[in-house]
XYZ file of C-alpha atoms in Angstrom:
784
model
C 13.285 -81.025 -16.239
C 9.992 -78.405 -15.812
C 11.158 -77.788 -12.296
C 15.401 -76.791 -13.550
C 13.638 -74.725 -16.113
C 11.405 -72.836 -13.479
C 14.481 -72.637 -11.097
C 16.855 -71.063 -14.176
C 13.760 -68.686 -14.480
C 13.436 -67.337 -11.082
C 17.343 -67.647 -10.412
C 17.625 -65.091 -14.077
C 14.216 -62.991 -12.534
C 16.069 -62.450 -9.298
C 19.471 -61.354 -11.250
C 17.656 -58.946 -13.503
C 16.067 -57.194 -10.505
C 18.915 -56.797 -8.842
C 20.815 -55.047 -12.037
C 17.416 -53.236 -12.439
C 17.195 -51.554 -8.740
C 21.281 -51.205 -9.366
C 20.768 -49.178 -12.640
C 17.773 -47.339 -10.905
C 19.738 -46.432 -7.701
C 23.360 -44.707 -10.225
C 20.866 -43.588 -12.686
C 21.987 -45.533 -15.351
C 19.963 -45.872 -18.092
C 21.467 -47.381 -20.918
C 22.288 -50.161 -18.279
C 18.425 -50.255 -17.125
C 17.414 -50.581 -21.010
C 19.937 -53.291 -21.847
C 18.129 -55.031 -19.033
C 14.350 -54.568 -20.793
C 15.915 -56.337 -23.907
C 17.475 -59.605 -21.929
C 14.576 -59.650 -20.887
C 12.323 -59.631 -23.588
C 15.359 -62.114 -25.410
C 15.278 -64.528 -21.966
C 11.046 -64.495 -22.456
C 10.399 -63.238 -19.001
C 7.250 -61.292 -19.422
C 5.672 -63.485 -17.331
C 7.029 -62.515 -14.526
C 4.860 -59.603 -12.294
C 8.109 -58.848 -10.000
C 10.320 -58.432 -12.666
C 7.679 -56.176 -15.076
C 7.157 -53.824 -11.558
C 10.822 -53.348 -11.391
C 11.369 -52.306 -14.905
C 7.912 -50.669 -14.357
C 9.490 -48.247 -11.696
C 12.610 -48.121 -12.604
C 11.205 -46.461 -16.193
C 9.155 -44.687 -14.387
C 11.615 -42.959 -11.205
C 14.013 -42.254 -13.631
C 11.973 -39.904 -15.444
C 10.682 -42.014 -18.852
C 6.770 -42.448 -17.505
C 5.360 -43.172 -21.096
C 8.156 -46.325 -21.230
C 6.648 -47.066 -18.188
C 2.942 -46.996 -19.475
C 4.036 -48.877 -22.596
C 5.635 -51.648 -20.273
C 2.887 -51.786 -18.018
C 0.108 -51.874 -20.901
C 1.866 -54.901 -22.206
C 1.730 -57.208 -18.913
C -0.132 -60.162 -18.889
C -0.686 -59.665 -15.517
C -1.070 -56.906 -12.804
C -0.851 -56.243 -9.069
C -1.943 -52.869 -7.261
C 2.086 -52.469 -7.415
C 1.550 -52.081 -11.010
C -0.868 -49.719 -11.005
C 0.066 -47.211 -8.381
C 4.019 -47.371 -9.833
C 2.481 -46.059 -13.105
C -0.135 -43.674 -11.470
C 2.647 -42.222 -9.084
C 5.014 -41.848 -12.272
C 2.264 -39.373 -13.777
C 1.581 -37.830 -10.551
C 4.408 -36.919 -9.997
C 4.993 -35.297 -13.721
C 2.367 -32.999 -12.890
C -0.019 -34.885 -15.579
C -2.548 -35.468 -13.298
C -5.580 -35.851 -16.454
C -3.586 -39.114 -17.789
C -2.819 -40.169 -13.308
C -6.978 -39.572 -13.233
C -7.838 -41.486 -15.903
C -5.639 -44.836 -15.043
C -6.574 -44.348 -11.038
C -10.037 -44.708 -11.983
C -9.594 -48.149 -13.485
C -7.854 -49.449 -10.995
C -9.608 -52.727 -9.620
C -9.780 -52.133 -5.679
C -7.094 -48.877 -5.228
C -5.311 -48.899 -1.968
C -3.972 -46.529 0.501
C -1.247 -45.712 -1.615
C -2.967 -44.586 -5.061
C -5.611 -42.173 -2.850
C -1.927 -40.899 -1.486
C -0.446 -40.953 -4.892
C -3.155 -38.696 -6.181
C -3.693 -36.489 -3.607
C 0.576 -35.589 -3.547
C 0.637 -35.013 -7.629
C -2.179 -32.411 -6.606
C -0.289 -31.164 -3.936
C 2.530 -30.752 -5.781
C 0.863 -28.538 -8.406
C -0.318 -26.228 -6.052
C -4.001 -28.002 -6.828
C -4.499 -27.957 -2.819
C -8.196 -27.865 -3.236
C -7.986 -31.124 -5.158
C -5.973 -32.771 -2.996
C -8.309 -32.046 -0.149
C -11.294 -32.992 -2.144
C -9.052 -36.344 -3.531
C -8.935 -36.494 0.651
C -12.110 -37.049 1.426
C -12.999 -39.095 -1.184
C -10.861 -41.634 0.395
C -12.452 -41.669 3.824
C -15.665 -41.946 2.488
C -14.598 -45.282 0.704
C -13.632 -46.430 4.159
C -9.447 -46.381 3.428
C -7.253 -45.624 5.691
C -5.093 -43.345 5.649
C -1.008 -43.667 5.783
C 1.203 -41.138 7.897
C 2.350 -40.154 4.389
C -1.160 -39.247 3.202
C -1.705 -37.314 6.591
C 1.481 -34.952 6.282
C 0.589 -34.460 2.725
C -2.984 -33.232 3.322
C -1.916 -31.085 6.361
C 0.628 -29.419 4.248
C -1.929 -28.870 2.042
C -4.329 -27.886 4.835
C -1.637 -25.272 6.011
C -1.459 -24.134 2.586
C -5.228 -22.844 2.106
C -5.585 -22.584 5.510
C -7.980 -24.830 6.046
C -8.447 -25.336 9.513
C -11.214 -26.814 9.994
C -10.501 -29.255 7.474
C -7.085 -29.938 9.371
C -9.062 -30.368 12.825
C -10.831 -33.572 11.235
C -7.599 -34.706 10.072
C -6.188 -34.672 13.485
C -8.571 -36.551 14.545
C -8.026 -39.557 12.318
C -4.289 -38.857 13.732
C -5.380 -39.742 17.116
C -8.007 -42.630 16.084
C -5.245 -44.251 14.010
C -2.732 -43.359 16.445
C -0.118 -41.860 14.469
C 0.594 -38.633 16.970
C 4.003 -40.401 18.166
C 5.359 -40.181 14.540
C 7.542 -36.963 14.001
C 6.776 -36.317 10.774
C 3.085 -36.081 11.491
C 3.150 -33.904 14.460
C 5.629 -31.254 12.702
C 2.844 -31.487 9.683
C -0.418 -30.854 12.207
C 2.122 -27.967 14.674
C 2.943 -26.390 10.527
C -0.823 -27.099 9.654
C -2.452 -24.841 12.853
C 0.412 -22.341 13.018
C -0.106 -21.452 9.279
C -3.817 -21.528 9.957
C -3.683 -18.948 12.731
C -4.649 -21.269 15.734
C -1.224 -20.423 17.932
C -2.824 -22.006 21.139
C -3.494 -25.063 19.497
C -0.171 -25.404 18.232
C 1.244 -25.118 21.072
C -0.903 -27.970 22.830
C 0.515 -30.005 20.156
C 4.391 -29.023 20.536
C 3.782 -29.628 24.291
C 2.385 -33.262 23.472
C 5.106 -34.531 21.530
C 6.729 -36.471 23.360
C 10.238 -36.898 20.621
C 10.847 -33.606 19.325
C 13.102 -32.715 15.992
C 14.834 -30.289 15.056
C 12.329 -29.473 13.025
C 9.849 -29.055 15.806
C 11.070 -26.690 17.759
C 12.249 -24.745 14.313
C 8.890 -24.468 13.612
C 7.485 -23.468 17.231
C 10.196 -20.386 16.355
C 9.175 -19.302 13.594
C 5.303 -19.064 14.584
C 5.850 -17.224 17.214
C 7.941 -14.670 15.214
C 5.474 -14.179 12.677
C 3.146 -13.882 15.134
C 5.320 -11.180 16.830
C 5.653 -13.112 19.752
C 9.309 -12.461 19.391
C 9.896 -12.897 23.125
C 8.457 -16.614 23.142
C 10.608 -17.155 19.888
C 13.514 -16.561 21.981
C 12.485 -18.224 25.033
C 11.667 -21.354 22.683
C 15.379 -20.918 20.884
C 17.321 -20.914 24.526
C 15.542 -24.384 25.649
C 16.743 -26.120 22.274
C 18.751 -28.527 22.988
C 20.883 -28.141 19.955
C 20.722 -25.182 16.940
C 21.127 -25.534 13.240
C 21.080 -22.535 10.577
C 17.653 -22.865 10.235
C 17.304 -21.690 13.771
C 19.246 -19.560 14.216
C 17.698 -17.767 10.570
C 14.219 -17.729 12.181
C 15.057 -15.452 15.312
C 17.397 -13.550 12.670
C 15.074 -12.694 10.143
C 12.127 -12.570 12.866
C 14.184 -9.920 14.789
C 14.416 -8.475 11.684
C 10.507 -8.359 10.307
C 9.143 -6.654 13.493
C 11.901 -4.055 13.676
C 14.235 -5.261 16.419
C 17.047 -4.744 14.526
C 19.238 -4.622 16.798
C 18.905 -7.905 18.145
C 18.918 -8.930 14.442
C 22.913 -8.161 14.951
C 23.167 -9.527 18.341
C 21.888 -12.576 16.871
C 24.072 -12.872 14.197
C 27.021 -11.642 16.091
C 26.342 -14.835 18.591
C 25.584 -17.174 15.860
C 29.358 -16.275 14.086
C 30.682 -16.578 17.506
C 29.113 -20.651 17.921
C 30.831 -21.614 14.723
C 27.974 -21.698 12.107
C 28.483 -19.640 8.818
C 25.704 -17.471 6.942
C 23.909 -18.752 4.312
C 22.615 -16.008 1.852
C 19.217 -16.062 4.226
C 21.414 -14.967 6.731
C 22.938 -12.511 4.971
C 19.966 -10.941 3.307
C 17.893 -10.402 6.828
C 21.305 -8.839 8.322
C 21.685 -6.666 5.683
C 17.999 -5.793 5.537
C 18.511 -4.717 9.708
C 21.819 -2.710 8.752
C 19.431 -0.485 5.591
C 16.576 -0.177 8.956
C 18.633 1.155 11.285
C 20.844 3.095 8.713
C 24.354 1.519 9.622
C 26.550 1.919 6.490
C 29.848 0.810 8.676
C 28.575 -2.505 9.757
C 26.204 -3.038 6.185
C 30.207 -2.201 4.139
C 31.763 -4.501 7.234
C 29.155 -7.476 5.597
C 29.970 -7.044 2.389
C 33.274 -7.058 2.725
C 32.978 -10.311 5.027
C 31.294 -11.369 1.548
C 33.971 -10.374 -0.289
C 37.069 -11.760 1.831
C 34.874 -15.470 2.249
C 34.517 -15.434 -1.454
C 30.895 -16.078 -0.677
C 28.043 -17.269 -3.513
C 26.396 -14.624 -2.912
C 23.041 -15.174 -5.514
C 20.852 -12.332 -6.418
C 19.078 -12.327 -3.384
C 22.200 -11.211 -1.263
C 23.060 -8.705 -4.376
C 19.793 -7.344 -4.048
C 20.313 -6.900 -0.028
C 23.183 -5.229 -0.682
C 22.003 -2.834 -2.749
C 19.084 -2.032 -0.903
C 21.337 -1.223 2.440
C 23.216 0.810 -0.098
C 20.394 2.623 -0.893
C 18.611 3.255 2.150
C 22.177 3.853 3.663
C 23.010 7.236 1.248
C 25.591 5.428 -0.626
C 23.481 5.114 -3.209
C 26.706 5.286 -6.037
C 27.794 2.031 -4.552
C 24.461 0.515 -4.823
C 25.390 1.609 -8.350
C 28.240 0.021 -9.109
C 27.134 -3.535 -7.733
C 24.189 -3.049 -10.397
C 26.707 -2.455 -13.396
C 28.907 -5.368 -11.522
C 26.565 -8.135 -11.433
C 23.857 -7.089 -14.239
C 21.210 -8.508 -12.553
C 18.146 -8.186 -15.161
C 15.919 -9.706 -12.151
C 16.433 -7.279 -9.412
C 14.272 -7.910 -6.817
C 11.102 -5.450 -5.597
C 12.140 -4.149 -2.174
C 16.443 -3.304 -3.917
C 14.312 -1.638 -6.860
C 12.529 0.222 -4.849
C 15.039 1.328 -2.336
C 17.404 2.040 -5.010
C 14.541 4.157 -6.434
C 13.735 5.900 -3.319
C 17.608 6.442 -3.171
C 17.474 8.927 -6.509
C 14.508 10.488 -5.683
C 15.965 11.675 -2.756
C 18.949 13.259 -4.481
C 16.111 14.782 -6.731
C 18.051 12.738 -9.625
C 15.261 10.045 -10.993
C 16.730 9.129 -14.728
C 18.689 6.381 -13.426
C 16.279 4.722 -11.857
C 14.375 4.804 -14.958
C 17.005 3.356 -16.639
C 17.034 0.609 -13.860
C 13.533 -0.110 -14.340
C 14.085 -0.095 -18.186
C 16.298 -2.833 -18.157
C 14.493 -4.816 -15.633
C 13.340 -8.097 -17.334
C 10.062 -8.753 -14.750
C 8.928 -5.430 -14.577
C 5.482 -6.410 -12.009
C 2.900 -4.054 -10.787
C 5.380 -3.171 -7.731
C 8.155 -2.244 -9.807
C 5.623 0.114 -12.023
C 3.644 1.361 -8.328
C 7.352 2.141 -7.541
C 8.575 3.884 -10.576
C 5.207 6.029 -10.657
C 5.327 6.773 -6.996
C 8.882 7.915 -7.409
C 7.827 10.504 -10.217
C 4.661 11.482 -8.070
C 7.444 12.090 -5.181
C 9.660 13.958 -7.038
C 7.105 16.350 -9.001
C 7.076 15.064 -12.295
C 3.844 14.909 -12.457
C 3.842 14.462 -16.396
C 6.014 11.776 -17.145
C 3.705 10.188 -13.814
C 0.785 10.245 -16.114
C 3.087 9.067 -19.633
C 4.297 6.348 -17.215
C 0.741 5.387 -16.230
C -0.600 5.520 -19.424
C 1.646 3.413 -21.355
C 1.734 0.817 -18.035
C -2.182 0.259 -19.003
C -1.382 -0.054 -22.716
C 1.744 -2.666 -22.432
C 2.412 -3.537 -18.357
C 0.413 -5.328 -15.830
C -3.200 -4.123 -14.343
C -2.447 -1.594 -12.073
C -3.351 -2.468 -8.444
C -4.688 -0.155 -6.099
C -1.618 1.222 -4.762
C -0.807 2.233 -8.199
C -4.346 3.591 -9.338
C -4.156 5.188 -5.076
C -0.838 6.868 -6.077
C -2.046 8.753 -9.308
C -4.934 9.654 -7.583
C -2.971 11.425 -4.876
C -1.147 13.769 -7.519
C -4.513 14.261 -9.036
C -6.051 15.665 -5.642
C -2.697 17.664 -4.889
C -3.163 19.494 -8.272
C -7.499 19.333 -8.063
C -6.907 17.497 -12.404
C -10.404 16.593 -12.561
C -9.857 15.366 -15.875
C -6.577 13.215 -15.093
C -8.696 12.001 -12.062
C -11.828 10.846 -13.825
C -9.359 8.615 -15.833
C -7.391 7.102 -13.569
C -11.233 6.355 -12.119
C -11.988 4.967 -15.330
C -9.019 2.520 -15.406
C -9.779 1.644 -12.148
C -13.324 0.500 -13.047
C -11.683 -1.426 -15.791
C -8.976 -2.734 -13.680
C -12.188 -3.679 -11.136
C -10.268 -2.412 -8.446
C -12.602 0.420 -8.221
C -14.538 -0.657 -5.413
C -11.509 -1.384 -3.149
C -11.504 0.764 -0.332
C -7.839 2.489 -0.928
C -9.181 3.536 -4.253
C -12.573 4.443 -3.240
C -11.128 6.482 -0.419
C -8.627 7.799 -2.682
C -11.623 9.055 -5.146
C -13.288 9.852 -2.589
C -10.494 12.626 -1.696
C -9.615 13.411 -5.239
C -13.295 14.368 -5.977
C -13.392 16.291 -2.772
C -9.950 18.259 -3.660
C -11.058 19.059 -7.612
C -14.075 20.423 -6.460
C -16.610 17.766 -7.525
C -18.412 16.652 -3.981
C -20.825 14.937 -5.724
C -18.583 13.195 -7.470
C -17.201 12.121 -3.770
C -20.623 11.239 -2.930
C -21.507 9.101 -5.431
C -18.132 6.621 -4.631
C -19.228 7.071 -1.187
C -22.384 5.426 -1.937
C -20.577 2.706 -3.641
C -19.001 1.479 -1.389
C -21.953 1.162 1.080
C -20.777 -2.063 2.739
C -16.959 -1.623 2.537
C -16.488 1.457 4.504
C -13.867 2.005 6.867
C -13.251 4.923 9.030
C -11.431 6.428 6.350
C -14.145 6.764 4.426
C -16.371 7.957 6.819
C -13.589 10.512 7.688
C -13.097 11.368 3.903
C -16.373 11.867 3.210
C -17.146 13.809 6.326
C -13.805 16.335 5.268
C -14.999 16.635 2.310
C -18.441 17.878 3.103
C -17.099 20.308 5.625
C -14.993 21.876 2.673
C -17.672 22.134 0.802
C -19.365 24.572 3.165
C -21.925 21.360 3.959
C -21.173 21.867 7.619
C -25.032 20.448 8.914
C -24.587 17.243 6.286
C -21.070 16.872 7.837
C -22.441 16.537 10.632
C -25.563 14.310 9.973
C -22.989 11.766 8.473
C -20.610 11.453 11.276
C -23.515 11.191 13.568
C -24.969 8.141 11.734
C -21.276 6.765 11.227
C -21.609 6.476 15.525
C -25.198 5.114 14.933
C -23.715 1.481 13.154
C -21.035 1.732 15.294
C -17.974 2.676 13.613
C -14.938 4.368 15.870
C -13.822 7.997 14.595
C -10.406 8.631 14.944
C -8.142 11.947 15.433
C -8.866 12.930 11.943
C -12.196 12.369 12.115
C -12.534 14.948 14.448
C -10.803 17.077 12.608
C -13.168 16.906 10.041
C -15.803 17.014 12.381
C -14.780 20.602 14.161
C -13.936 22.089 10.863
C -17.908 21.454 10.004
C -18.720 23.294 12.536
C -16.357 26.068 12.160
C -17.105 26.294 8.391
C -21.274 27.005 9.378
C -20.238 28.623 12.537
C -21.674 25.852 14.849
C -20.088 27.456 18.332
C -22.331 24.807 20.766
C -22.318 21.921 18.403
C -17.856 22.360 17.882
C -17.310 22.785 22.041
C -19.766 19.312 22.409
C -18.170 17.552 20.088
C -14.904 18.307 21.414
C -15.747 17.219 25.014
C -17.124 13.645 23.263
C -13.953 12.908 21.335
C -12.115 13.332 24.859
C -15.162 11.763 27.363
C -16.111 9.865 25.355
C -13.953 8.277 22.448
C -10.493 8.605 24.747
C -9.010 10.541 21.956
C -5.869 13.599 23.233
C -6.087 16.402 21.199
C -3.965 16.961 19.204
C -2.690 20.596 17.911
C -4.668 19.702 14.713
C -8.048 20.293 17.719
C -6.405 23.122 19.127
C -6.841 24.973 15.965
C -10.116 23.820 14.798
C -11.520 25.454 18.080
C -9.525 28.513 17.732
C -11.035 29.255 14.574
C -14.452 28.077 15.581
C -14.270 30.999 18.079
C -12.661 33.141 16.579
C -15.096 33.342 12.904
C -17.569 33.845 15.333
C -16.551 36.878 16.715
C -15.767 35.190 20.223
C -11.999 36.227 20.449
C -11.704 36.723 23.876
C -12.751 32.703 24.318
C -10.280 32.321 21.192
C -7.717 34.050 23.088
C -8.159 32.295 26.817
C -8.249 28.824 24.785
C -4.926 29.344 23.709
C -3.701 30.378 27.071
C -5.610 27.481 28.313
C -4.398 24.624 26.375
C -2.079 22.012 27.737
C 0.895 22.292 25.196
C 2.405 25.509 23.704
C 0.374 26.964 21.324
C 2.177 26.725 17.939
C 2.114 28.997 14.606
C -1.116 27.219 13.326
C -2.708 28.382 16.790
C -2.113 32.281 16.757
C -2.312 31.975 12.952
C -5.700 31.224 13.556
C -6.690 33.760 16.247
C -4.401 36.858 13.852
C -6.695 36.022 10.848
C -10.251 36.329 13.241
C -8.485 39.092 14.459
C -8.182 40.625 10.743
C -12.072 39.814 9.806
C -13.106 41.713 13.059
C -10.894 44.493 12.804
C -9.308 44.016 16.558
C -6.127 45.663 15.886
C -5.066 45.065 19.498
C -5.613 41.588 19.711
C -3.824 41.366 16.448
C -0.677 42.629 17.827
C -0.661 40.443 20.669
C -1.373 37.140 18.617
C 1.353 38.336 15.610
C 4.013 39.102 18.676
C 3.478 35.655 20.022
C 3.477 33.979 16.446
C 6.668 35.887 15.589
C 8.475 34.837 18.504
C 7.959 31.344 17.029
C 8.746 32.336 13.562
C 10.728 35.243 13.692
C 10.572 34.774 9.444
C 7.267 34.250 9.058
C 5.646 36.942 6.654
C 2.522 36.219 6.735
C 2.299 37.319 10.629
C 3.596 41.019 9.122
C 1.660 40.792 6.203
C -1.558 39.725 8.751
C -0.932 42.412 10.953
C -0.552 45.092 8.588
C -3.441 43.912 6.787
C -5.426 44.268 10.137
C -3.877 48.017 10.714
C -4.796 48.885 7.249
C -8.791 47.659 8.218
C -8.965 49.404 10.852
C -7.412 53.012 9.153
C -4.333 53.313 11.210
C -2.214 54.209 7.968
C 0.868 54.695 10.199
C 1.290 51.578 12.135
C 0.230 50.044 8.583
C 3.311 51.489 6.987
C 5.432 50.804 9.963
C 4.925 47.257 9.753
C 5.741 46.931 6.209
C 8.716 49.115 6.028
C 10.109 46.469 9.466
C 9.347 43.597 6.711
C 11.521 45.294 4.473
C 13.876 46.167 6.657
C 14.452 42.683 7.809
C 14.127 41.012 4.296
C 10.833 39.364 5.264
C 8.913 38.439 1.910
C 5.168 38.671 1.680
C 3.264 35.557 0.548
C 2.321 36.293 -2.942
C -1.483 35.189 -3.636
C -1.864 33.425 -7.486
C -4.788 31.342 -8.435
C -4.881 28.507 -11.584
C -6.390 26.883 -13.530
C -6.715 23.228 -15.694
C -7.890 23.353 -19.201
C -6.574 20.378 -21.383
C -4.058 18.417 -19.098
C -2.419 22.450 -18.373
C -2.217 24.466 -16.289
C -2.393 28.086 -15.743
C -1.236 30.497 -12.948
C -2.187 33.862 -12.693
C -1.064 36.413 -9.680
C -1.848 39.392 -8.993
C -2.018 42.467 -11.647
C -0.065 39.504 -13.654
C 1.161 40.799 -16.682
C 3.241 37.533 -18.023
C 0.864 35.404 -19.627
C 1.149 35.185 -22.938
C -2.686 36.185 -23.568
C -2.445 38.601 -21.144
C -4.035 42.220 -23.017
C -7.190 39.565 -24.307
C -7.572 38.612 -20.247
C -7.311 42.024 -19.688
C -9.886 43.553 -22.125
C -12.364 40.765 -20.850
C -12.236 41.903 -16.958
C -12.115 45.340 -18.197
C -15.966 44.663 -19.773
C -17.181 42.184 -17.209
C -16.154 44.862 -14.432
C -18.484 47.106 -16.009
C -21.390 44.996 -16.611
C -21.483 43.936 -13.114
C -21.482 47.263 -11.567
C -24.394 48.182 -14.173
C -26.259 45.055 -11.985
C -25.446 46.733 -9.059
C -21.795 45.423 -7.920
C -20.282 47.717 -5.731
C -16.199 47.011 -5.293
C -15.219 46.095 -1.811
C -12.205 48.907 -1.958
C -11.835 48.153 1.801
C -10.140 45.074 0.636
C -7.239 46.670 -0.764
C -5.044 47.660 1.805
C -3.393 50.602 0.601
C -2.884 54.460 1.580
C -4.127 54.806 -2.555
C -6.791 57.055 -4.919
C -10.332 54.963 -5.140
C -10.147 54.553 -8.961
C -6.160 53.186 -8.601
C -8.173 51.110 -5.728
C -10.853 49.737 -8.139
C -8.122 49.208 -10.844
C -6.566 47.056 -8.381
C -9.642 44.974 -7.176
C -10.078 43.832 -10.683
C -7.010 42.142 -11.453
C -6.946 40.064 -8.302
C -5.670 36.782 -8.977
C -8.469 34.924 -9.106
C -10.650 37.050 -11.102
C -7.788 37.247 -14.239
C -8.637 33.499 -13.984
C -12.335 33.227 -14.153
C -11.315 35.021 -17.166
C -9.012 33.473 -18.417
C -11.855 30.428 -18.163
C -14.680 32.404 -20.233
C -12.499 32.800 -23.303
C -11.013 28.975 -23.511
C -14.047 26.815 -22.209
C -17.389 26.089 -24.248
C -20.501 28.421 -22.054
C -22.338 26.504 -19.238
C -19.034 24.876 -18.539
C -18.362 24.883 -15.078
C -15.421 26.792 -14.100
C -13.134 25.365 -11.206
C -10.451 28.029 -9.988
C -7.646 27.244 -7.218
C -6.311 29.695 -4.934
C -3.244 29.790 -2.672
C -4.613 32.255 0.040
C -8.513 33.122 1.525
C -10.506 34.813 -1.135
C -10.759 38.318 -0.695
C -13.889 39.792 0.417
C -14.415 41.967 -2.845
C -13.555 38.586 -5.153
C -16.472 36.956 -2.770
C -18.904 39.552 -4.030
C -17.765 40.316 -7.477
C -17.744 36.721 -8.099
C -21.511 36.075 -7.280
C -22.514 39.114 -9.554
C -20.665 36.650 -12.534
C -22.323 34.168 -12.104
C -26.165 35.879 -12.733
C -23.596 37.732 -15.901
C -22.398 34.631 -17.536
C -24.894 31.792 -16.107
C -22.351 29.559 -14.816
C -21.287 27.985 -11.934
C -17.758 29.148 -10.460
C -16.272 26.694 -7.736
C -13.348 28.757 -5.628
C -11.141 26.635 -3.685
C -8.698 29.555 -1.393
C -6.331 28.032 1.363
C -9.485 26.692 3.596
C -12.471 25.785 2.204
C -14.168 25.036 -0.789
C -17.180 28.620 -2.125
C -19.124 27.495 -4.593
C -20.807 30.324 -6.572
C -24.183 29.899 -8.404
C -26.625 32.084 -9.814
C -25.769 35.050 -7.235
C -25.257 32.796 -4.250
C -22.310 31.159 -2.607
C -22.678 27.752 -0.597
C -20.804 29.336 2.212
C -23.828 31.634 3.045
C -21.056 34.292 2.867
C -19.596 32.959 6.279
C -15.641 32.392 5.949
């Protein structure tokens, strides 16, 4: 009788198990729960096999709490029972509960450990996954092939090459190398960790290669830029799938081989493969890079004709393509029709750039305001758009809004804002950006630090630039050294610039062509002709840098300022390239300083052959004639300018106060506080004359009375800017004046006396350098 009952229960148990497995396969939750009720009514809760299936059913249907309840009620449990519950919680990402149960397992096996590893990996906790694997090995639990594939994926995710190599040794010891999933995981780990050679060895040793293996090698070669090797692997494949084609097309596109990407796309279509969203996104990107609007439109037509389920990725790619190809209106229509609120950043920046090129940035701001997920890239792109369009106030306003409400500015945002401050020498704004950089933790990043050095330098604060440079002692790159060398050179600290360059060479930092421009400028500003010659030769012979037009211009300027005009002319005539406007302009400028009218005529003639409408050449030649007292020749030049409609470059200076820039021209009659400014200048003029200042009337290149010449001199733009600064700033405040042309002899002399009169430092940035005036002297030592 007992035997009969036992057989009956066994039969019922097997039947319930079958029903549970069918319910699990069909995801029929009500049927499974009904089986649970029958099991309780039948008194079969003692069957470990049956209850394990019930726990498994609930766990795999996503009801882990129900599975756990059944597990807790089981009178007897085996390792399968424990592993099922642990795996259920791990797959849900509830690793705290999974860990509690795992620690209670009497004897965890490889499945138990693997369940924990899989859970951590799925959550992205790759470090925890790797630690769990190390603990597993330490208690001598052998990993399965599934464990190996998961742990190799974790190694690949965090580029843990050393751990990956140790796992590889386990693979060899356990004889798992022949399993295709394991071999593919090894291949993927080495590829993503950067060991391309080992990845190739693993691939070559695979006796059986799946299509995934081949695709992994294509992707590896393409990502590393070895497009030829990727193509070779593609050609060797016995068969291709969509991933193979996409790997080739995307790889070509990402490395600038856009025409090859289009050819591959054409071959794909001929092979009867239908493109997916990844294919279309890459091929539209190739069209955008090539600015091939015609082909882009054909692809758009294909998408419409085939009623392709475009997804946002393809729509974003279409918007990007139209924007880059000059079809901003079409891009806007797609955006309006699709209503994409999560427009990807590539498309947004392309559309923004399109509007910037049109000079109409308002629609881009509307798009920016409508984006749901405005990340730091979107904010930065919008700010850069304002900067590129010269809308600096809006750039500053948006940056301040970003600091208050948006994501933390990154190094690109800060560098863009600092670049804007550099352009306008806006020191106050620059200091605010510096403070924001410190708060965001980006102040020590190399790109931001380099931008800070440039900003402080161009705003007249060489000490500020130096402080930033000193703070990044361990992170300096070539750009950092170059920026500081140029800063010192422009501020008249040529010897310090050269000393810094020598230190740069001593510690093994290799200079580039821009570094040498800075060094040659340093020699030019302080008249170190021999050193300049030496560095020019070193650049070519030691560092194998071919001179550019900038280097040639520096050498011509070096010789010209030192009065070696014949050597400057010989240098020009022996240049291996055709002298440009800058080369002849440098010689012409030196002729004016040293009053060499004959050579000035030669330089001006050559300059005007290159650029017949160059007003600077006419003006400079006329000024040379005037300086030499050749008034008739000067008058002829000015008449020629008038007859040809050539306009003279107007000199102006500007001064910033309370975030507002005030611009002054010579004899300026437009400023609202003109009378007050002129009254101050009259007073200053009389006072400095009493101190011994003698106006340099030879700087007035017009044949007029001496009294008129003095009046003209006293109303030069930089003097008016200084007068305005004296009125509107506190005593002892440093005045920072910016000028678009070189400062004249009279202004240079007058400002030295003004500093003694008012007891202030005055910094003037002209077209070539900074002049720091203080206590009656200038940093240039009167050599400019």
